[in-house]
Coordinates of C-alpha atoms and ligand atoms in Angstrom, one line a residue:
M34 CA -126.5 9.1 16.9
T35 CA -126.7 11.9 19.4
S36 CA -123.8 11.8 21.8
K37 CA -124.6 11.2 25.5
I38 CA -121.0 12.0 26.4
S39 CA -119.6 15.5 26.0
S40 CA -117.3 15.6 29.0
I41 CA -115.2 12.9 30.8
L42 CA -113.6 12.9 34.3
I43 CA -110.3 10.9 34.3
A44 CA -110.1 9.1 37.7
N45 CA -106.4 8.5 37.3
R46 CA -102.9 10.1 37.0
G47 CA -99.7 9.6 35.1
E48 CA -99.3 8.4 31.5
I49 CA -102.7 6.9 31.3
A50 CA -104.4 10.1 32.3
L51 CA -102.5 11.8 29.4
R52 CA -103.5 9.0 27.0
I53 CA -107.2 9.5 27.9
I54 CA -107.0 13.3 27.6
R55 CA -105.6 12.9 24.1
A56 CA -108.5 10.7 23.1
C57 CA -110.9 13.3 24.5
R58 CA -109.2 16.1 22.5
E59 CA -109.5 14.1 19.3
L60 CA -113.2 13.5 19.9
G61 CA -113.9 17.1 20.9
L62 CA -114.8 16.1 24.4
K63 CA -114.0 18.2 27.6
S64 CA -111.5 16.4 29.8
V65 CA -111.6 16.9 33.6
A66 CA -108.5 15.8 35.6
I67 CA -108.2 15.1 39.3
Y68 CA -104.9 15.5 41.3
S69 CA -103.5 14.8 44.7
D70 CA -101.2 17.0 46.8
E71 CA -98.3 15.1 45.2
D72 CA -99.5 15.8 41.7
T73 CA -100.0 19.6 41.7
R74 CA -97.1 19.9 39.1
S75 CA -98.0 16.8 37.1
I76 CA -98.6 17.3 33.4
H77 CA -102.0 15.7 33.3
V78 CA -103.2 18.6 35.4
K79 CA -102.0 21.1 32.8
R80 CA -103.2 19.1 29.7
A81 CA -106.8 18.6 30.8
D82 CA -109.4 21.3 30.1
S83 CA -110.0 21.6 33.9
A84 CA -108.5 20.0 37.0
Y85 CA -109.8 19.4 40.6
H86 CA -107.9 18.8 43.7
V87 CA -108.9 15.4 45.1
G88 CA -106.9 15.0 48.4
P89 CA -103.7 14.1 50.1
A90 CA -101.0 12.0 48.4
A91 CA -102.0 8.7 49.8
P92 CA -104.1 6.8 47.2
A93 CA -106.8 5.9 49.7
Q94 CA -107.4 9.6 50.2
S95 CA -107.1 10.6 46.6
Y96 CA -107.3 8.4 43.5
L97 CA -109.1 5.7 45.5
N98 CA -111.5 8.0 47.3
M99 CA -114.8 7.1 45.5
N100 CA -117.1 9.6 47.3
K101 CA -114.8 12.5 46.8
I102 CA -114.3 11.6 43.1
M103 CA -118.0 11.3 42.7
E104 CA -118.5 14.7 44.4
I105 CA -116.1 16.3 41.9
A106 CA -117.8 14.5 38.9
I107 CA -121.2 15.9 39.9
A108 CA -119.8 19.4 40.6
A109 CA -118.0 19.4 37.3
G110 CA -121.1 18.1 35.5
V111 CA -119.3 15.4 33.6
D112 CA -121.2 12.7 31.6
A113 CA -118.7 9.9 32.1
I114 CA -115.8 8.7 34.1
H115 CA -112.8 6.9 32.7
P116 CA -111.0 5.0 35.4
G117 CA -107.8 4.1 33.5
Y118 CA -106.0 1.1 34.9
G119 CA -105.3 0.3 38.6
F120 CA -107.0 2.4 41.2
L121 CA -110.8 2.2 40.8
S122 CA -110.8 0.5 37.4
E123 CA -112.0 -2.9 38.6
N124 CA -114.0 -1.8 41.6
E125 CA -117.6 -2.9 41.2
T126 CA -118.7 -0.6 44.1
F127 CA -117.4 2.4 42.2
A128 CA -119.1 1.3 38.9
Q129 CA -122.3 0.9 40.9
L130 CA -121.9 4.4 42.4
C131 CA -121.5 5.8 38.9
E132 CA -124.6 3.9 37.8
K133 CA -126.6 5.3 40.7
N134 CA -125.5 8.8 39.9
N135 CA -126.3 8.5 36.2
I136 CA -122.7 9.0 35.2
I137 CA -121.4 6.6 32.6
F138 CA -118.6 4.4 33.9
I139 CA -116.3 3.7 30.9
G140 CA -116.0 0.0 31.4
P141 CA -118.2 -3.0 32.1
K142 CA -121.4 -3.0 34.2
S143 CA -120.9 -3.6 37.9
L144 CA -122.5 -7.1 37.5
A145 CA -120.0 -8.2 34.9
M146 CA -117.2 -6.8 37.1
D147 CA -118.5 -8.8 40.0
L148 CA -118.4 -12.0 38.0
T149 CA -114.9 -11.4 36.6
G150 CA -113.7 -10.4 40.1
D151 CA -114.7 -13.8 41.5
K152 CA -112.3 -16.2 39.9
M153 CA -114.3 -19.3 40.8
K154 CA -117.7 -18.0 39.7
C155 CA -116.0 -16.9 36.5
K156 CA -114.4 -20.3 36.0
E157 CA -117.8 -22.1 36.4
L158 CA -119.3 -19.8 33.8
M159 CA -116.4 -20.5 31.4
K160 CA -116.8 -24.2 31.7
K161 CA -120.5 -23.8 30.8
A162 CA -119.4 -21.8 27.8
E163 CA -116.9 -24.5 26.8
V164 CA -114.0 -22.3 27.4
P165 CA -111.0 -24.5 28.4
T166 CA -109.9 -24.0 32.0
V167 CA -107.1 -25.6 34.1
P168 CA -108.1 -29.0 35.4
G169 CA -109.1 -28.9 39.1
S170 CA -112.0 -28.4 41.4
D171 CA -115.5 -27.6 40.0
G172 CA -116.2 -25.0 42.7
V173 CA -115.1 -23.6 46.0
I174 CA -113.8 -26.3 48.3
E175 CA -114.7 -26.0 52.0
D176 CA -113.2 -29.3 53.1
V177 CA -109.6 -30.4 53.1
E178 CA -110.6 -34.1 52.4
L179 CA -112.3 -33.0 49.2
A180 CA -109.3 -30.9 48.2
A181 CA -107.0 -33.9 48.7
E182 CA -109.3 -36.1 46.5
I183 CA -109.4 -33.6 43.7
A184 CA -105.6 -33.1 43.9
R185 CA -105.1 -36.8 43.7
E186 CA -107.2 -36.9 40.6
A187 CA -105.6 -33.9 38.9
G188 CA -102.1 -35.1 39.9
Y189 CA -99.5 -33.2 41.9
P190 CA -98.2 -30.6 42.0
V191 CA -101.4 -28.5 42.5
L192 CA -102.1 -24.9 43.3
L193 CA -104.5 -23.6 46.0
K194 CA -106.0 -20.4 44.8
S195 CA -108.2 -17.9 46.5
A196 CA -111.3 -16.9 44.4
F197 CA -110.6 -13.3 45.3
G198 CA -106.9 -13.3 44.7
G199 CA -105.3 -11.9 41.6
G200 CA -101.8 -11.0 40.4
G201 CA -100.3 -13.8 42.4
R202 CA -101.9 -13.1 45.7
G203 CA -103.6 -15.9 47.5
I204 CA -101.8 -18.7 45.5
R205 CA -100.0 -21.6 47.2
L206 CA -98.2 -24.6 45.8
A207 CA -98.6 -28.1 47.1
R208 CA -96.2 -30.8 45.9
D209 CA -97.8 -33.7 47.8
E210 CA -100.8 -34.4 50.1
N211 CA -98.9 -33.4 53.2
E212 CA -98.1 -30.0 51.8
L213 CA -101.7 -29.7 50.6
R214 CA -103.1 -30.3 54.1
Q215 CA -100.7 -27.8 55.6
E216 CA -101.3 -25.2 52.9
F217 CA -105.0 -25.6 52.9
E218 CA -105.3 -24.5 56.6
M219 CA -102.9 -21.6 56.1
A220 CA -104.6 -20.4 52.9
S221 CA -108.1 -20.6 54.5
A222 CA -107.0 -18.5 57.4
E223 CA -105.3 -16.0 55.1
S224 CA -108.3 -15.8 52.7
K225 CA -110.6 -15.2 55.7
A226 CA -108.4 -12.4 57.0
A227 CA -108.1 -10.7 53.7
F228 CA -111.6 -11.2 52.1
G229 CA -113.8 -12.2 55.0
K230 CA -114.4 -15.7 53.5
A231 CA -112.3 -18.7 52.7
A232 CA -113.1 -19.3 49.0
L233 CA -110.4 -21.7 47.8
F234 CA -110.1 -23.9 44.8
V235 CA -107.6 -26.4 43.5
E236 CA -105.9 -26.4 40.2
K237 CA -103.3 -28.5 38.5
F238 CA -100.0 -26.6 38.6
L239 CA -98.8 -25.9 35.1
E240 CA -95.1 -25.5 34.7
R241 CA -92.9 -23.5 32.3
I242 CA -95.9 -21.7 31.0
R243 CA -96.4 -18.6 28.9
H244 CA -98.9 -15.8 29.5
V245 CA -100.8 -15.1 26.4
E246 CA -103.8 -12.8 26.5
F247 CA -106.5 -11.7 23.9
Q248 CA -107.7 -8.1 23.6
L249 CA -111.5 -8.0 23.4
V250 CA -114.1 -5.4 22.8
R251 CA -117.8 -5.8 23.2
D252 CA -120.6 -3.3 22.6
S253 CA -124.1 -2.8 24.0
H254 CA -125.6 -4.4 20.9
G255 CA -123.9 -7.7 21.6
N256 CA -121.1 -7.4 19.0
T257 CA -117.9 -9.0 20.2
R258 CA -114.5 -8.7 18.4
H259 CA -111.0 -9.9 19.4
L260 CA -108.0 -7.8 18.5
F261 CA -105.5 -10.6 18.5
E262 CA -103.1 -11.6 21.3
R263 CA -100.4 -10.2 23.4
E264 CA -97.6 -12.3 24.8
C265 CA -96.7 -11.1 28.3
S266 CA -94.5 -13.8 29.6
I267 CA -91.6 -11.6 30.5
Q268 CA -92.5 -10.5 34.0
R269 CA -91.1 -10.4 37.5
R270 CA -93.1 -11.2 40.6
H271 CA -96.4 -10.8 38.7
Q272 CA -95.3 -7.4 37.3
K273 CA -95.2 -7.5 33.5
L274 CA -92.1 -6.0 32.0
I275 CA -92.3 -6.6 28.3
E276 CA -95.3 -7.3 26.1
M277 CA -95.5 -8.0 22.4
S278 CA -97.8 -8.9 19.6
P279 CA -97.9 -11.3 17.8
S280 CA -96.9 -14.0 20.3
P281 CA -93.9 -15.9 18.8
I282 CA -95.8 -19.2 19.3
M283 CA -99.0 -18.2 17.6
T284 CA -100.1 -19.6 14.2
V285 CA -103.0 -18.2 12.1
D286 CA -105.2 -21.2 12.9
K287 CA -104.5 -21.2 16.6
R288 CA -105.2 -17.4 16.8
N289 CA -108.6 -17.9 15.1
E290 CA -109.4 -20.8 17.4
I291 CA -108.4 -19.1 20.7
G292 CA -109.7 -15.8 19.5
E293 CA -113.2 -17.3 19.1
I294 CA -112.9 -19.0 22.5
A295 CA -111.9 -15.6 24.1
K296 CA -115.1 -14.1 22.5
R297 CA -117.2 -16.8 24.1
A298 CA -115.6 -15.9 27.4
V299 CA -116.7 -12.3 27.4
D300 CA -120.1 -13.1 25.9
A301 CA -120.6 -15.5 28.9
V302 CA -120.4 -12.6 31.4
D303 CA -122.3 -10.1 29.2
Y304 CA -119.2 -8.0 29.1
L305 CA -119.3 -4.4 27.9
N306 CA -116.3 -2.3 26.6
A307 CA -112.6 -3.3 26.3
G308 CA -111.3 -6.2 28.3
T309 CA -108.7 -9.0 28.2
A310 CA -109.0 -12.7 28.4
E311 CA -105.9 -14.1 30.0
F312 CA -104.6 -17.6 29.1
L313 CA -101.8 -19.8 30.3
C314 CA -100.1 -21.8 27.6
D315 CA -98.2 -24.9 28.4
P316 CA -95.1 -26.2 26.5
Q317 CA -97.3 -28.5 24.4
G318 CA -99.2 -25.5 23.1
N319 CA -102.5 -26.1 25.1
F320 CA -104.3 -22.9 26.1
Y321 CA -106.2 -22.6 29.5
F322 CA -108.3 -19.6 30.3
I323 CA -107.5 -18.2 33.7
E324 CA -109.2 -14.8 34.1
I325 CA -110.8 -11.7 32.5
N326 CA -109.2 -8.4 33.2
S327 CA -112.1 -5.9 33.2
R328 CA -110.2 -2.8 32.3
L329 CA -108.1 -1.1 29.7
Q330 CA -104.6 -2.6 30.2
V331 CA -101.2 -0.9 30.5
E332 CA -100.1 -2.7 27.4
H333 CA -103.0 -1.7 25.1
P334 CA -100.7 0.3 22.8
V335 CA -99.1 -2.9 21.6
T336 CA -102.5 -3.9 20.2
E337 CA -103.1 -0.3 18.8
L338 CA -99.9 -0.5 16.8
I339 CA -100.6 -3.9 15.2
T340 CA -104.3 -3.2 14.4
G341 CA -104.3 0.6 13.8
I342 CA -107.3 0.9 16.2
D343 CA -107.4 3.6 18.9
L344 CA -108.7 1.6 21.9
V345 CA -109.5 4.5 24.1
K346 CA -111.6 6.3 21.4
L347 CA -113.3 2.9 20.8
Q348 CA -114.0 2.6 24.6
I349 CA -115.6 6.0 24.6
S350 CA -117.8 5.3 21.6
I351 CA -118.9 1.9 23.1
A352 CA -119.8 3.7 26.4
N353 CA -121.8 6.1 24.3
G354 CA -123.9 3.3 23.0
E355 CA -122.4 3.1 19.6
A356 CA -121.8 -0.2 17.7
I357 CA -118.3 -1.4 17.0
P358 CA -117.6 -0.1 13.5
F359 CA -115.7 -3.1 12.2
K360 CA -116.2 -6.8 11.6
Q361 CA -113.8 -9.5 12.7
E362 CA -112.8 -10.1 9.1
D363 CA -111.9 -6.4 8.7
L364 CA -109.1 -6.7 11.2
K365 CA -105.6 -7.5 10.0
L366 CA -102.6 -8.1 12.3
N367 CA -100.0 -5.8 10.8
G368 CA -96.3 -6.2 11.6
S369 CA -95.0 -6.6 15.1
A370 CA -95.0 -4.4 18.3
I371 CA -93.1 -4.6 21.5
E372 CA -93.6 -2.6 24.7
C373 CA -91.0 -2.1 27.5
R374 CA -92.3 -0.7 30.8
I375 CA -89.8 1.9 31.9
N376 CA -90.2 1.6 35.7
A377 CA -88.5 3.9 38.3
E378 CA -86.7 0.9 39.9
D379 CA -83.1 -0.1 40.1
P380 CA -82.6 -3.5 38.3
F381 CA -79.1 -3.6 39.7
Y382 CA -80.4 -3.4 43.2
E383 CA -83.4 -5.8 43.4
F384 CA -85.7 -3.4 41.6
A385 CA -85.7 -1.0 44.6
P386 CA -87.9 2.0 43.9
S387 CA -86.0 5.0 42.8
V388 CA -87.8 8.3 43.1
G389 CA -87.3 12.0 43.1
K390 CA -86.5 14.8 40.7
V391 CA -85.8 14.2 37.0
P392 CA -83.6 17.2 36.2
N393 CA -83.5 16.3 32.6
C394 CA -84.8 13.7 30.2
N395 CA -84.6 13.0 26.5
L396 CA -87.3 10.8 24.9
P397 CA -86.5 8.6 21.8
Y398 CA -88.4 9.0 18.6
G399 CA -88.1 8.0 14.9
P400 CA -89.8 5.5 12.7
G401 CA -92.0 3.0 14.6
I402 CA -91.4 4.5 18.0
R403 CA -94.1 5.6 20.4
V404 CA -93.6 6.8 24.0
D405 CA -96.5 7.1 26.5
T406 CA -95.1 9.0 29.5
Y407 CA -95.7 11.7 32.1
L408 CA -92.0 12.6 32.2
Y409 CA -90.8 16.1 31.3
P410 CA -87.5 17.8 32.2
G411 CA -87.7 18.9 35.8
C412 CA -90.6 16.6 36.7
T413 CA -90.7 14.6 39.9
V414 CA -91.3 10.8 40.2
S415 CA -93.3 10.1 43.3
G416 CA -92.9 7.2 45.6
F417 CA -96.6 7.2 46.4
Y418 CA -97.8 5.6 43.2
D419 CA -97.0 3.0 40.6
S420 CA -93.4 2.9 39.5
L421 CA -94.3 3.1 35.7
T422 CA -92.9 6.3 34.3
A423 CA -93.0 5.5 30.6
K424 CA -94.0 2.9 28.1
L425 CA -91.7 2.6 25.2
I426 CA -93.5 0.9 22.3
S427 CA -91.8 -0.1 19.0
W428 CA -93.5 -1.2 15.7
G429 CA -91.8 -2.9 12.8
S430 CA -92.9 -4.9 9.7
D431 CA -91.7 -8.0 11.5
F432 CA -90.3 -9.0 15.0
D433 CA -86.7 -8.3 14.0
E434 CA -87.5 -4.8 12.9
S435 CA -89.5 -3.9 16.0
R436 CA -86.8 -5.5 18.2
R437 CA -84.0 -3.5 16.5
R438 CA -86.0 -0.3 16.7
M439 CA -86.6 -1.0 20.4
R440 CA -82.9 -1.6 21.1
N441 CA -82.0 1.7 19.4
A442 CA -84.7 3.7 21.2
L443 CA -83.5 2.3 24.5
D444 CA -80.0 3.6 23.7
E445 CA -81.5 7.1 22.9
F446 CA -83.7 7.2 26.0
V447 CA -82.2 9.4 28.7
I448 CA -83.7 9.8 32.2
E449 CA -81.5 11.7 34.6
G450 CA -81.8 11.6 38.4
I451 CA -83.4 8.2 38.8
N452 CA -82.6 4.6 38.1
T453 CA -84.9 2.8 35.6
T454 CA -85.4 -0.6 34.1
I455 CA -83.9 0.6 30.7
P456 CA -80.6 -1.3 31.2
L457 CA -82.5 -4.6 31.7
Y458 CA -84.3 -4.2 28.4
K459 CA -81.1 -3.4 26.5
T460 CA -79.8 -6.8 27.6
I461 CA -83.0 -8.6 26.8
M462 CA -83.3 -7.1 23.3
N463 CA -80.0 -8.8 22.4
E464 CA -80.5 -12.0 24.3
D465 CA -80.6 -15.3 22.3
H466 CA -83.7 -16.8 23.9
F467 CA -85.6 -13.6 23.5
I468 CA -84.6 -13.3 19.9
K469 CA -85.7 -16.9 19.3
G470 CA -89.0 -16.3 21.1
E471 CA -88.2 -18.8 23.8
L472 CA -90.3 -17.2 26.5
S473 CA -91.9 -18.4 29.8
T474 CA -93.0 -16.7 33.0
D475 CA -89.7 -17.7 34.6
Y476 CA -87.7 -16.2 31.7
L477 CA -85.6 -13.9 33.9
D478 CA -84.5 -16.6 36.3
R479 CA -84.3 -19.4 33.8
Y480 CA -81.7 -17.6 31.7
S481 CA -80.1 -15.6 34.5
I482 CA -80.9 -12.3 32.8
I483 CA -80.2 -10.1 35.7
E484 CA -76.7 -11.6 36.0
K485 CA -76.2 -11.2 32.3
M486 CA -77.2 -7.5 32.5
K487 CA -74.8 -6.9 35.4
T488 CA -71.9 -8.4 33.4
E489 CA -72.7 -6.6 30.2
L490 CA -73.5 -3.2 31.6
K491 CA -71.3 -3.0 34.7
D492 CA -69.8 0.2 33.5
K493 CA -72.9 1.7 32.1
N494 CA -75.0 1.3 35.3
S495 CA -75.9 5.0 36.0
N496 CA -76.7 4.1 39.6
F497 CA -78.1 7.3 40.9
Q498 CA -77.8 7.1 44.7
N499 CA -81.4 8.0 45.2
R500 CA -83.0 4.6 45.9
I501 CA -85.5 4.4 48.6
L502 CA -83.1 2.7 51.0
P503 CA -84.1 -0.6 52.5
A504 CA -84.9 0.9 55.9
V505 CA -87.0 3.7 54.5
A506 CA -88.7 1.3 52.0
T507 CA -89.6 -1.1 54.8
A508 CA -91.1 1.7 56.9
L509 CA -93.0 3.0 53.9
L510 CA -94.3 -0.5 52.9
Q511 CA -95.5 -1.1 56.5
S512 CA -97.3 2.2 56.6
E513 CA -101.0 2.0 56.9
Y514 CA -102.0 3.1 53.4
I515 CA -99.8 0.6 51.6
K516 CA -101.1 -2.2 53.8
K517 CA -104.6 -1.2 52.7
N518 CA -103.6 -1.2 49.1
A519 CA -102.0 -4.6 49.3
H520 CA -105.4 -6.1 50.1
S521 CA -107.4 -4.2 47.6
R522 CA -107.4 -4.9 43.9
Q523 CA -106.2 -1.5 43.0
G524 CA -103.5 0.9 44.2
S525 CA -99.8 1.1 44.2
Q526 CA -98.2 -1.8 42.3
N527 CA -94.9 -1.4 43.9
N528 CA -94.1 -4.8 45.4
W529 CA -90.5 -4.4 46.3
R530 CA -89.7 -6.8 49.2
F531 CA -93.4 -7.4 49.5
G532 CA -96.0 -10.0 48.5
G533 CA -97.1 -10.0 44.9
M534 CA -99.7 -7.5 44.0
T535 CA -102.2 -6.8 41.3
N536 CA -100.9 -6.4 37.8
Ligands
MV4_822 C1 -101.2 -20.6 37.5 C2 -99.9 -21.0 37.2 C3 -99.7 -22.4 37.0 N1 -100.7 -23.3 37.1 N2 -102.2 -21.6 37.6 C4 -100.3 -16.2 38.7 C5 -101.1 -15.0 38.8 C6 -102.5 -15.4 38.4 N3 -103.1 -14.5 37.5 C7 -102.4 -16.7 37.8 N4 -101.0 -17.2 38.1 C8 -100.6 -18.4 37.8 N5 -101.5 -19.4 37.8 C9 -101.9 -22.8 37.4 N6 -102.9 -23.7 37.5 C10 -98.9 -20.1 37.2 C11 -99.3 -18.7 37.5 C12 -98.2 -17.8 37.4 C13 -98.1 -16.8 36.4 C14 -99.2 -16.6 35.5 C15 -99.1 -15.6 34.6 C16 -98.0 -14.8 34.5 C17 -97.0 -14.9 35.4 C18 -97.0 -15.9 36.3 C19 -96.0 -16.1 37.2 C20 -96.0 -17.1 38.1 C21 -97.1 -17.9 38.2

């Protein structure tokens, strides 16, 4: 087939921009980078075939500035835009803008993004498609009396969720009817303020759950495949920290069953390109669909290592109108992969952001080790953007091999000048519950992992004195641009001493 795509603008920065540039290189496509004032010396600017200045450091004026990005795309004459994750990746207005300007948005159509962005609309469609969802209200609830009736039926505790929330925003717990009435009023007001409408729904609160998601791809010919699951239960304040595949609780039969359900979920919204169906799994092993993430995810390398499939190249070929070149039966889950997100945050100090110059660094390598990063000796980690500096991914023929490789690689990994989450992962890789696969979304608290790290690694805490100090962090968090990001579904993911944000 003749290729529609010969050049791609990458509307992102950091490690994911580098990941996409590599895919372009392999496919013989021209890559076009954009960069803010803060990123003039960033490596994605050097690695791309060309690079355009997009604006000031603040995301709203640079990586979120749709009109400016579109202007650059047109001036550069690109055929497609890859949004990466975060920023504009799940913004249906931006997808629409691309459609209007005849530039291929590498992702789903704006219509599907609209459906997946509205959690309630999405849930209704899933029920029709016989995808299991969490028991609760059938639609948006306007009236507190109706909310109380549904809660009584589902049984307390319940959650009140906003249809436009995500990543933990707009979720409130009610343990009894009194609390429900109280929370309903507050949640309505909050939702109106943030989204212009009070679209609330009620769900039974599932406790001690796991977060298990399925990687999906769907092409413009209607072919849908799942690329198995990732377990992402180890997280803190809705920020994933460790992801792995396979999930320790998955069996071959369950994988086939939930995988087919996940395919029905993306078929139901006429999804295009790569996406993820997110499920909550209760201690009895029941799976409940909660949402579709309509982007390439941070943790996609985990799936790449256990399937051998290059998801970014596959995304580009799907956007180019090509059919997925493999059948479901062709896929084999090979071995085990683990990803640790190396964030510029101090785990010894409430995960306070730690930014500045990295005078030196030394990346791990060796059998089964992959590092996706923008770090280089002498680089700077900016406080304006997401704290993710590197993704360390290990592969092994089984969980124990990937775990040991990860542990060794963490020991080899040197990042000078800033504090990172590396010490936390060293503790987790040797922790009994982790080794036994006993995971849940409250893993860190349940097993006092931070305390354990502090005891074990007291002397090894590098503790560079360059944290954004509480007063400065508070001022920064209250500044206008971060406030804006907190209410959009994209932007900085730094949630230190701040409400949960998008993941
Ligand atoms: C839930 C839940 C328990 N019961 N829904 C949080 C973010 C959003 N994506 C869905 N979330 C949850 N929804 C019901 N009915 C618990 C969570 C939840 C969670 C989910 C996935 C990963 C981490 C989490 C941490 C806390 C709460």
